[in-house]
CSV table of C-alpha atoms and ligand atoms in Angstrom, one decimal:
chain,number,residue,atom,x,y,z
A,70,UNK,CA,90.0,-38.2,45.8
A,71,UNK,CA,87.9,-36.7,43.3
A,72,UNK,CA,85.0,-34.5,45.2
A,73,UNK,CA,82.9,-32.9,42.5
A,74,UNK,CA,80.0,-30.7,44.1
A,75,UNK,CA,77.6,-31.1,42.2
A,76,UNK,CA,76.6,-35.0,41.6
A,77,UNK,CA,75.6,-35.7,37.5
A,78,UNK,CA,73.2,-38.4,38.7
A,79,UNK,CA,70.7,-38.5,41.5
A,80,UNK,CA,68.5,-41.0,42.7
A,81,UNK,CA,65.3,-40.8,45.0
A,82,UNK,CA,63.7,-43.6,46.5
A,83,UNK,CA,60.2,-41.7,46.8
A,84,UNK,CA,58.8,-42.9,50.3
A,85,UNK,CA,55.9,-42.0,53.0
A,86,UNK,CA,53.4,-41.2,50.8
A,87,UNK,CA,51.2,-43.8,52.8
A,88,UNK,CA,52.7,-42.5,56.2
A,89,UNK,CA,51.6,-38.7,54.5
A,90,UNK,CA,48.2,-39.9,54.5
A,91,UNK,CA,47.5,-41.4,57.2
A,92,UNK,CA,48.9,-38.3,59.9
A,93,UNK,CA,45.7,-36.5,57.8
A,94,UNK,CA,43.4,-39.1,58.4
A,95,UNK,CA,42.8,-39.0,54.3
A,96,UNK,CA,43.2,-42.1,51.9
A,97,UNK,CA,46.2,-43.4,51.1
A,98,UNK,CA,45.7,-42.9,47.1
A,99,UNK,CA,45.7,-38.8,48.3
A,100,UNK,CA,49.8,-39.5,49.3
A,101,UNK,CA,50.3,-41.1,46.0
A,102,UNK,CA,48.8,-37.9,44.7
A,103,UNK,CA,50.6,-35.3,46.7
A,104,UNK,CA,53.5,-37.6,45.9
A,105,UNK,CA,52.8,-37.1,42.1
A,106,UNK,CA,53.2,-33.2,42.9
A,107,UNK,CA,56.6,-33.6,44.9
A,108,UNK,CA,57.8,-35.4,41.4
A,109,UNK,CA,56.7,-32.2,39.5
A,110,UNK,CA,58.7,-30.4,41.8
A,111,UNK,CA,61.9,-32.4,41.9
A,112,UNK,CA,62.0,-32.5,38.5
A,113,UNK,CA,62.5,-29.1,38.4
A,114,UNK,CA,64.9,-28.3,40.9
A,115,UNK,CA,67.0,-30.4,39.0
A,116,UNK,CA,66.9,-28.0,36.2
A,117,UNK,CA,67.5,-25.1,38.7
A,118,UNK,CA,70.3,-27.5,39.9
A,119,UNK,CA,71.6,-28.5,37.1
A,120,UNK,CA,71.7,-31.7,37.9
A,121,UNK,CA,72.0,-33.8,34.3
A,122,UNK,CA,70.4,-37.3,35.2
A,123,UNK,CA,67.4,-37.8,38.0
A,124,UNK,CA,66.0,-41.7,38.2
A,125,UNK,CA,63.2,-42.2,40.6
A,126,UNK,CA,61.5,-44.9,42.0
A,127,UNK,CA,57.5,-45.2,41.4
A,128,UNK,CA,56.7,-49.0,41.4
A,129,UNK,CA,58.9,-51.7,42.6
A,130,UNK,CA,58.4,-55.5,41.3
A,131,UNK,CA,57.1,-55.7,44.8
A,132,UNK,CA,54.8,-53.3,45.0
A,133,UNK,CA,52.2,-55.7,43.1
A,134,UNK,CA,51.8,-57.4,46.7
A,135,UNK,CA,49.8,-54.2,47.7
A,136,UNK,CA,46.5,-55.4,46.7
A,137,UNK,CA,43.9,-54.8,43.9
A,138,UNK,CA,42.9,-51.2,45.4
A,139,UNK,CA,46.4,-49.8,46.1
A,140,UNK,CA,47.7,-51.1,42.3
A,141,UNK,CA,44.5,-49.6,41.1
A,142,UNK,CA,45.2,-46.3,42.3
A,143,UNK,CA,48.8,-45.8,41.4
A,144,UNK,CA,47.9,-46.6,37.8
A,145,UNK,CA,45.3,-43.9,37.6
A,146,UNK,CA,47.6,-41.5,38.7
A,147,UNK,CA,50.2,-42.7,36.5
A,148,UNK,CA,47.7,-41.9,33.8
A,149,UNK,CA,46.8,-38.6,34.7
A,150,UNK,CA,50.3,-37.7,35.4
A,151,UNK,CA,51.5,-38.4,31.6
A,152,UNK,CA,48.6,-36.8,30.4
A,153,UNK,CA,49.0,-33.5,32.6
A,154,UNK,CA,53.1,-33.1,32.5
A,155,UNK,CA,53.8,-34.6,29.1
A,156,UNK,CA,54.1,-31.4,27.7
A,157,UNK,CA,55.8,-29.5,30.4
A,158,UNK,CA,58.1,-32.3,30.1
A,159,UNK,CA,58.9,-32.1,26.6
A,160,UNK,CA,59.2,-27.9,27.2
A,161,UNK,CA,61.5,-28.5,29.8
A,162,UNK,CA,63.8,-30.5,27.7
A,163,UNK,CA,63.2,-33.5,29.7
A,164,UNK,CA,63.8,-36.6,28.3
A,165,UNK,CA,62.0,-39.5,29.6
A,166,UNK,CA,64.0,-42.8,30.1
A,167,UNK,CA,61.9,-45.9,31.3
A,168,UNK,CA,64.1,-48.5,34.0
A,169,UNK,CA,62.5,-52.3,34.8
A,170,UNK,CA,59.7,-53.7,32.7
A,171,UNK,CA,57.4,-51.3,31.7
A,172,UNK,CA,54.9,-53.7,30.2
A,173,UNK,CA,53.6,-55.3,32.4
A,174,UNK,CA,51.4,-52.7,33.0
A,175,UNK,CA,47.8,-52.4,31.5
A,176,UNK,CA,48.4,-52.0,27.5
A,177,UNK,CA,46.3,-48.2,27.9
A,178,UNK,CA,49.4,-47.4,30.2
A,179,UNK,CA,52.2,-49.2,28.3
A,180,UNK,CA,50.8,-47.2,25.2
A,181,UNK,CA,51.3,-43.5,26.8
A,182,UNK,CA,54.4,-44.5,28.0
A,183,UNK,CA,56.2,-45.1,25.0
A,184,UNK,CA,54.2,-42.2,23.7
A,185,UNK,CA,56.0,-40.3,26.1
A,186,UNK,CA,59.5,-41.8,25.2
A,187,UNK,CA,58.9,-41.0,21.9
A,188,UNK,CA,57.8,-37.3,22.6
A,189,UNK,CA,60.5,-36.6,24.6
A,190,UNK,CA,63.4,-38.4,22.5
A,191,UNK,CA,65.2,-34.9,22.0
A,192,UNK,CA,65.4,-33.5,25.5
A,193,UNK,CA,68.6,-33.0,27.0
A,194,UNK,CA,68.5,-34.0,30.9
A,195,UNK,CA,67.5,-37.4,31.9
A,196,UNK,CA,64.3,-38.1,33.8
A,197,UNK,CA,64.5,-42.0,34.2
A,198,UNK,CA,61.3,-43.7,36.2
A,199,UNK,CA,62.0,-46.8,37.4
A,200,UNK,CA,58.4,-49.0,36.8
A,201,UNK,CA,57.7,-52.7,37.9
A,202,UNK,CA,61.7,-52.6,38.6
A,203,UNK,CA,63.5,-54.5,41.1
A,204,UNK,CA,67.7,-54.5,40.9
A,205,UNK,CA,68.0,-58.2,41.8
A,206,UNK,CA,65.7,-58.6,38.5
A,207,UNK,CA,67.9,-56.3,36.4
A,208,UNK,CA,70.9,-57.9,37.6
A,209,UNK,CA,69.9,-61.4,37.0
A,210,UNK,CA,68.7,-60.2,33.3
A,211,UNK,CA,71.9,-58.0,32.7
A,212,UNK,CA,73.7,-61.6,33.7
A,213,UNK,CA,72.0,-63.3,31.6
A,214,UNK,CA,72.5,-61.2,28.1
A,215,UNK,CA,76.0,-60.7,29.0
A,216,UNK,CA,76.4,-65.1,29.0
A,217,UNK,CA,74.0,-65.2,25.9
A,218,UNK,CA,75.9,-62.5,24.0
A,219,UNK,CA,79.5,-62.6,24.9
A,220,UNK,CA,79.6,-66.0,26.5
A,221,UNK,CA,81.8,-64.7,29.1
A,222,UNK,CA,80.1,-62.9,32.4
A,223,UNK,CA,82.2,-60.1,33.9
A,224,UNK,CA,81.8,-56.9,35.8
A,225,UNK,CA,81.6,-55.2,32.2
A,226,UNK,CA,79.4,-57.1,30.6
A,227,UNK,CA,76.9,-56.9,33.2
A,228,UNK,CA,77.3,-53.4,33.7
A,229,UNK,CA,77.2,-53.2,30.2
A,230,UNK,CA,73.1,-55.0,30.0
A,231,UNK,CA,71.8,-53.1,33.0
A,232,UNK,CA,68.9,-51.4,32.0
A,233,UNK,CA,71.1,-48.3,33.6
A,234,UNK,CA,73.9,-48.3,30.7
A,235,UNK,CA,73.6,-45.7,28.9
A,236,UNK,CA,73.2,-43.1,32.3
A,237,UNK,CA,75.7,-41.2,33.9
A,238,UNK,CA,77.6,-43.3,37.1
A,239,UNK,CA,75.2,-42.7,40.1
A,240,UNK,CA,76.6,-40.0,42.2
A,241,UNK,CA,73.8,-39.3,45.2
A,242,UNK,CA,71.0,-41.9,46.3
A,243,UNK,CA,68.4,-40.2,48.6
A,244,UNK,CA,65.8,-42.0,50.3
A,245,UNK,CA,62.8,-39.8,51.8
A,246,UNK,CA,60.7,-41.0,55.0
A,247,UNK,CA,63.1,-42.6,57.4
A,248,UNK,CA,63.7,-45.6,56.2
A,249,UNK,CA,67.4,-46.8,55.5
A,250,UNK,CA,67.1,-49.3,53.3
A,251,UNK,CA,67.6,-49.8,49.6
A,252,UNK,CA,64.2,-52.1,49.0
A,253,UNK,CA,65.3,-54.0,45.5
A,254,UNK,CA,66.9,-50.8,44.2
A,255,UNK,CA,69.8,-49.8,42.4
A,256,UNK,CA,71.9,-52.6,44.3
A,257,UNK,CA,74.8,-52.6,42.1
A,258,UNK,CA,74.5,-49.1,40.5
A,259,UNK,CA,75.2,-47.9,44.0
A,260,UNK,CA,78.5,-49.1,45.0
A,261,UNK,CA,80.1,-46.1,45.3
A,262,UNK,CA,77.4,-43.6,45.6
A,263,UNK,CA,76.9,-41.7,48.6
A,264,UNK,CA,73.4,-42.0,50.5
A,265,UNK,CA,71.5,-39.7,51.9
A,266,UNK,CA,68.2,-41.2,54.0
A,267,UNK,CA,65.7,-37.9,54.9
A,268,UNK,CA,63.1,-37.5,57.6
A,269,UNK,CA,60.7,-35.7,55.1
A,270,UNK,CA,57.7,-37.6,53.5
A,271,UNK,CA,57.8,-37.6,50.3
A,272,UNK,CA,54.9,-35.6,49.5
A,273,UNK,CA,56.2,-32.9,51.5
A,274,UNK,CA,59.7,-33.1,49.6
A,275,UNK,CA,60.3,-29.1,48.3
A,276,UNK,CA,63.7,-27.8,46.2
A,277,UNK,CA,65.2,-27.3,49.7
A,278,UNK,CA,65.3,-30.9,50.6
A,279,UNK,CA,67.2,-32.0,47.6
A,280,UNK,CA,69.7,-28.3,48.3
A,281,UNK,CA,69.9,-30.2,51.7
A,282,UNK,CA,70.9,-33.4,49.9
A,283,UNK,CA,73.3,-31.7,47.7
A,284,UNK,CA,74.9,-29.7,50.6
A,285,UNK,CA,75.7,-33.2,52.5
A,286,UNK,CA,76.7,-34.5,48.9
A,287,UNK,CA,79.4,-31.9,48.9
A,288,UNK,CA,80.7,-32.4,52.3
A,289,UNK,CA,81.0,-36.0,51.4
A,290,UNK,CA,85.1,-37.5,50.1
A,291,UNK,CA,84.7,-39.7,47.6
A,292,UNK,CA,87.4,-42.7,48.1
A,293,UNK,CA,86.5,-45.5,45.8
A,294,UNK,CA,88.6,-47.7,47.7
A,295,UNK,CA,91.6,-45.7,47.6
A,296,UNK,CA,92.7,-43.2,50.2
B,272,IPE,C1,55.9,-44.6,48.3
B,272,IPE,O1,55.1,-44.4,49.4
B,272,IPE,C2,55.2,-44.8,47.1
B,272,IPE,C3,55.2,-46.2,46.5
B,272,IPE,C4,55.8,-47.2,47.0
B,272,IPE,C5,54.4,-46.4,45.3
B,272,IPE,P1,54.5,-45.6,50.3
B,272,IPE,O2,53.1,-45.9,49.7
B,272,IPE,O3,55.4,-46.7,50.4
B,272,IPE,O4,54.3,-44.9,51.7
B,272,IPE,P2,54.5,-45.5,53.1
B,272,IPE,O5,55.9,-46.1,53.2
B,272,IPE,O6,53.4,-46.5,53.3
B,272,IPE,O7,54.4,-44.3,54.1
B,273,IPE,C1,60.2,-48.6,47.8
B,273,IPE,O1,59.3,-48.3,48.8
B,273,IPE,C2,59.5,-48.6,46.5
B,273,IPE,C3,59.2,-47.2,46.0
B,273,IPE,C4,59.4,-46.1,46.6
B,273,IPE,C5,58.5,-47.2,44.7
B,273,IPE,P1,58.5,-49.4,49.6
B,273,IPE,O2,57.7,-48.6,50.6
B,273,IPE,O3,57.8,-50.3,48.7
B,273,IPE,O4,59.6,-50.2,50.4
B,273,IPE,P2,59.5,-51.1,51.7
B,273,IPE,O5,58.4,-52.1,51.5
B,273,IPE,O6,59.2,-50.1,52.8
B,273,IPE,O7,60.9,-51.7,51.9
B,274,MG,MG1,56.9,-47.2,51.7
């Protein structure tokens, strides 16, 4: 069927900054920073790439089991990451979209992050962080608005109260680090995507592992059920 070669909306599960760390023998809040670097970098090869929509994942509603330290550190870096690439963002025509529920996080954190949203309102390709997010969550709440609004529950309405709605269909899900698993995300937005799971950790992700990605994307026949 339809076999477009370039996908409109990718999706990375970011994964083995821990692993990154620990084959150095450094802490495991150094991964989380080399991973904030790999984000800078896939952010842009998806403007060399033209690829429209990208929607990573940096927290998941379970990553709160991690412990005080861990939590600690990825909000520090999530601070200092707004503040440095804010304005590259906003030059690169990036335009920030927020998935899951944003504030729970500490109100310092909440604040910058709808600072960003608000910064980067005009841009014209997607960058959508997925925060405290977990796809059984969304669902449920997407369920739940569609029988408070509509009274009636359907494929539509759900679709239609994910907190994905407004994005392009999801085309490509990669996962970096070896795993092959979905862990809580994007259950139902990947039906028909095709996945891609990647030996390389994500801090050591370059513009050539996402070409890799893309090259297997394009090899890839869509079916949708059909033949
Ligand atoms: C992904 O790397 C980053 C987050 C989940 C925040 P990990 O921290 O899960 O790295 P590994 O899986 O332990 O190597
Ligand atoms: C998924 O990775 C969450 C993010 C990448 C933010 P995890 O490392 O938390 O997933 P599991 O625990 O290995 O399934
Ligand atoms: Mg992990």
């Amino acid at each position: 069927m339809n076999t477009p070669t370039t996908p409109r909306h990718v999706a990375i599960i970011m994964d083995g900054n821990g692993r990154w760390a620990a084959k150095r023998r450094l802490p495991r809040a150094m991964g989380h920073r080399e991973g904030g670097e790999a984000v800078r970098r896939a952010v842009k090869a998806c403007e060399v790439l033209g690829i429209e929509c990208l929607t990573l994942y940096a927290f998941s509603s379970e990553n709160w089991k991690r412990g005080e330290e861990e939590v600690g550190d990825l909000m520090k870096l999530m601070r200092r990451f707004i503040e440095a690439n804010l304005d590259d963002m906003v030059a690169q025509g990036v335009k920030l979209k927020l998935i899951g529920d944003h504030t729970a996080f500490e109100p310092d954190i909440v604040a910058k992050l709808d600072h960003a949203l608000e910064r980067t309102r005009g841009g014209t390709r997607t960058l959508a962080v997925a925060l405290n997010y977990g796809s059984q969550q969304e669902i449920a709440r997407a369920a739940a608005k569609a029988a408070a609004a509509a009274g009636e529950v359907t494929v539509e309405s759900i679709e239609a109260n994910l907190d994905t709605a407004d994005l392009p269909p999801l085309d490509l899900l990669i996962r970096t680090s070896g795993e092959v698993r979905l862990s809580n995300f994007l259950l139902w937005q990947a039906a028909y995507a095709e996945m891609v799971f990647m030996d390389v950790l994500w801090p050591d992700f370059e513009e050539k592992h996402l070409r890799e990605a893309l090259d297997e994307f394009a090899r890839r026949e869509r079916r949708y059920g059909g033949r």
